[in-house]
Amino acid sequence: MKAVIWQGKRDVRVENVPDPKIEEPTDAVIRVTSTGLCGSDLHLYEVLSPFMTPGDILGHEPIGIVEEVGAGVPDLAAGDRVVVPFQIACGNCWMCMTGLPTQCETTQVTSEGMGAALFGYTRLYGSVPGAQAEYLRVPQAQYGPIKVPEGPADDRFVYLSDVLPTAWQAVAYADVPQGGSVAVLGLGPIGDMACRVAQVRGAGRVFGVDLVDERLRRARERGVETFDIRNFDSEKELVQAIRDETAGRGPDAVIDAVGIEAHGNAAAKLAQQAVALLPRGISGPFAERFSIDRLGALHTAIELVRRGGTISLSGVYGGMADPLPLLTVFDKQIQIRMGQANVRRWSDEIIPYLTDEDPLGVDDFATHKLPLTDAPHAYEMFQKKEEGAVKVLMKP
């Protein structure tokens, strides 16, 4: 089969690899019909390369058709249409039963001290072959796959794999009061969808912050009050402009949908790039102990949120030596919640919104649809924010 293979920093290729097969009774194999390119994939393309191995298959946002199931998967059959969550979880352990499948005790990557295994996402999360491929082996298929109806195009349901539950959890964790205010930093796919989710969940005012014209336009057209970073000379001016819209206090909640590669910290960017250039035997251990993030968005969130408010982190962070202004966090009595989205915890709440009325705008959410063979171009375009790319779907 054809699959998108990581071969080095900013080097992805489409190559032929062996077809997956059933290896455990709880496996399934699906034929992928659409697969997303996620902002998290760009972290692998750029700063998380010390944790990658040449030949890794990328991707974690698939929808497809079941081809084969193991004997331990009673509720799936060949021909079923399914969305596969990006995390791999059993559904039966204590963590899964308490709504935390990202911490599944069956699939935790204990050798790396990490949570549940993820598709296509570094050795830290199990080096599980990913979903930017023609076929995908799905472990723990007795729990993970979400059956969806035939009929609507893949766009209606594919975002259940990651974008929708990640945005939904971001808003849930932000704890925005009914009629309250929330600022979303970063209007990429997750930030854009988080704005939409906040609106349908009852936020009174939603502010969106970015610096890419297409992203700002999309949010503005859906009623988000947008702020273009480029129009401000400093973070202080941006923060004050949003405070002026919230009685001088700041919004009730801030969602950081940017994460590890935020703009505005040249020194941290240089450090990330330097680590990625080290020999493989050195770069991984060094990154595990001394890596830092570009914390511009998080620092803005801390400054912006009102006293007693909540910050929700949905952008991926990977630093182990990040300095944080804990004096400010403590003094402002800020609550901070974060983590990988627990897909199956939220999926049943989300599905009722995936109707023909399409209140979340999933049917036209993708800006680009490309064949899988165009993956190298898709990665470069998305990483450089060119051609109006906000969300890319690929068709094997």
JSON list of N, CA and C in Angstrom, two decimals, residues 262-274 292-296:
[
{"chain": "A", "resi": 262, "resn": "ALA", "atom": "N", "xyz": [4.67, 28.60, 19.00]},
{"chain": "A", "resi": 262, "resn": "ALA", "atom": "CA", "xyz": [4.11, 29.94, 18.99]},
{"chain": "A", "resi": 262, "resn": "ALA", "atom": "C", "xyz": [5.11, 30.95, 18.43]},
{"chain": "A", "resi": 263, "resn": "HIS", "atom": "N", "xyz": [4.57, 32.00, 17.82]},
{"chain": "A", "resi": 263, "resn": "HIS", "atom": "CA", "xyz": [5.41, 33.10, 17.34]},
{"chain": "A", "resi": 263, "resn": "HIS", "atom": "C", "xyz": [5.92, 33.90, 18.54]},
{"chain": "A", "resi": 264, "resn": "GLY", "atom": "N", "xyz": [7.01, 34.62, 18.32]},
{"chain": "A", "resi": 264, "resn": "GLY", "atom": "CA", "xyz": [7.41, 35.65, 19.28]},
{"chain": "A", "resi": 264, "resn": "GLY", "atom": "C", "xyz": [8.55, 35.30, 20.21]},
{"chain": "A", "resi": 265, "resn": "ASN", "atom": "N", "xyz": [9.20, 34.15, 20.07]},
{"chain": "A", "resi": 265, "resn": "ASN", "atom": "CA", "xyz": [10.35, 33.83, 20.92]},
{"chain": "A", "resi": 265, "resn": "ASN", "atom": "C", "xyz": [11.46, 33.27, 20.04]},
{"chain": "A", "resi": 266, "resn": "ALA", "atom": "N", "xyz": [12.31, 34.16, 19.55]},
{"chain": "A", "resi": 266, "resn": "ALA", "atom": "CA", "xyz": [13.35, 33.76, 18.62]},
{"chain": "A", "resi": 266, "resn": "ALA", "atom": "C", "xyz": [14.36, 32.82, 19.28]},
{"chain": "A", "resi": 267, "resn": "ALA", "atom": "N", "xyz": [14.67, 33.05, 20.57]},
{"chain": "A", "resi": 267, "resn": "ALA", "atom": "CA", "xyz": [15.66, 32.22, 21.25]},
{"chain": "A", "resi": 267, "resn": "ALA", "atom": "C", "xyz": [15.16, 30.78, 21.39]},
{"chain": "A", "resi": 268, "resn": "ALA", "atom": "N", "xyz": [13.89, 30.62, 21.78]},
{"chain": "A", "resi": 268, "resn": "ALA", "atom": "CA", "xyz": [13.34, 29.27, 21.92]},
{"chain": "A", "resi": 268, "resn": "ALA", "atom": "C", "xyz": [13.24, 28.58, 20.57]},
{"chain": "A", "resi": 269, "resn": "LYS", "atom": "N", "xyz": [12.90, 29.33, 19.53]},
{"chain": "A", "resi": 269, "resn": "LYS", "atom": "CA", "xyz": [12.84, 28.75, 18.19]},
{"chain": "A", "resi": 269, "resn": "LYS", "atom": "C", "xyz": [14.21, 28.24, 17.78]},
{"chain": "A", "resi": 270, "resn": "LEU", "atom": "N", "xyz": [15.23, 29.03, 18.03]},
{"chain": "A", "resi": 270, "resn": "LEU", "atom": "CA", "xyz": [16.59, 28.63, 17.69]},
{"chain": "A", "resi": 270, "resn": "LEU", "atom": "C", "xyz": [16.99, 27.37, 18.45]},
{"chain": "A", "resi": 271, "resn": "ALA", "atom": "N", "xyz": [16.62, 27.31, 19.73]},
{"chain": "A", "resi": 271, "resn": "ALA", "atom": "CA", "xyz": [16.95, 26.13, 20.54]},
{"chain": "A", "resi": 271, "resn": "ALA", "atom": "C", "xyz": [16.26, 24.88, 20.00]},
{"chain": "A", "resi": 272, "resn": "GLN", "atom": "N", "xyz": [14.98, 25.01, 19.61]},
{"chain": "A", "resi": 272, "resn": "GLN", "atom": "CA", "xyz": [14.27, 23.87, 19.04]},
{"chain": "A", "resi": 272, "resn": "GLN", "atom": "C", "xyz": [14.95, 23.38, 17.76]},
{"chain": "A", "resi": 273, "resn": "GLN", "atom": "N", "xyz": [15.32, 24.33, 16.91]},
{"chain": "A", "resi": 273, "resn": "GLN", "atom": "CA", "xyz": [15.94, 23.96, 15.65]},
{"chain": "A", "resi": 273, "resn": "GLN", "atom": "C", "xyz": [17.31, 23.32, 15.87]},
{"chain": "A", "resi": 274, "resn": "ALA", "atom": "N", "xyz": [18.04, 23.81, 16.87]},
{"chain": "A", "resi": 274, "resn": "ALA", "atom": "CA", "xyz": [19.37, 23.27, 17.15]},
{"chain": "A", "resi": 274, "resn": "ALA", "atom": "C", "xyz": [19.28, 21.82, 17.63]},
{"chain": "A", "resi": 292, "resn": "ILE", "atom": "N", "xyz": [12.59, 23.01, 25.39]},
{"chain": "A", "resi": 292, "resn": "ILE", "atom": "CA", "xyz": [11.75, 24.13, 25.78]},
{"chain": "A", "resi": 292, "resn": "ILE", "atom": "C", "xyz": [10.77, 24.42, 24.65]},
{"chain": "A", "resi": 293, "resn": "ASP", "atom": "N", "xyz": [9.65, 25.05, 25.02]},
{"chain": "A", "resi": 293, "resn": "ASP", "atom": "CA", "xyz": [8.64, 25.44, 24.05]},
{"chain": "A", "resi": 293, "resn": "ASP", "atom": "C", "xyz": [8.74, 26.94, 23.79]},
{"chain": "A", "resi": 294, "resn": "ARG", "atom": "N", "xyz": [8.16, 27.35, 22.67]},
{"chain": "A", "resi": 294, "resn": "ARG", "atom": "CA", "xyz": [7.96, 28.77, 22.42]},
{"chain": "A", "resi": 294, "resn": "ARG", "atom": "C", "xyz": [6.64, 29.14, 23.07]},
{"chain": "A", "resi": 295, "resn": "LEU", "atom": "N", "xyz": [6.73, 29.85, 24.18]},
{"chain": "A", "resi": 295, "resn": "LEU", "atom": "CA", "xyz": [5.59, 30.02, 25.09]},
{"chain": "A", "resi": 295, "resn": "LEU", "atom": "C", "xyz": [4.84, 31.33, 24.88]},
{"chain": "A", "resi": 296, "resn": "GLY", "atom": "N", "xyz": [5.00, 31.95, 23.71]},
{"chain": "A", "resi": 296, "resn": "GLY", "atom": "CA", "xyz": [4.36, 33.24, 23.50]},
{"chain": "A", "resi": 296, "resn": "GLY", "atom": "C", "xyz": [2.87, 33.21, 23.72]}
]
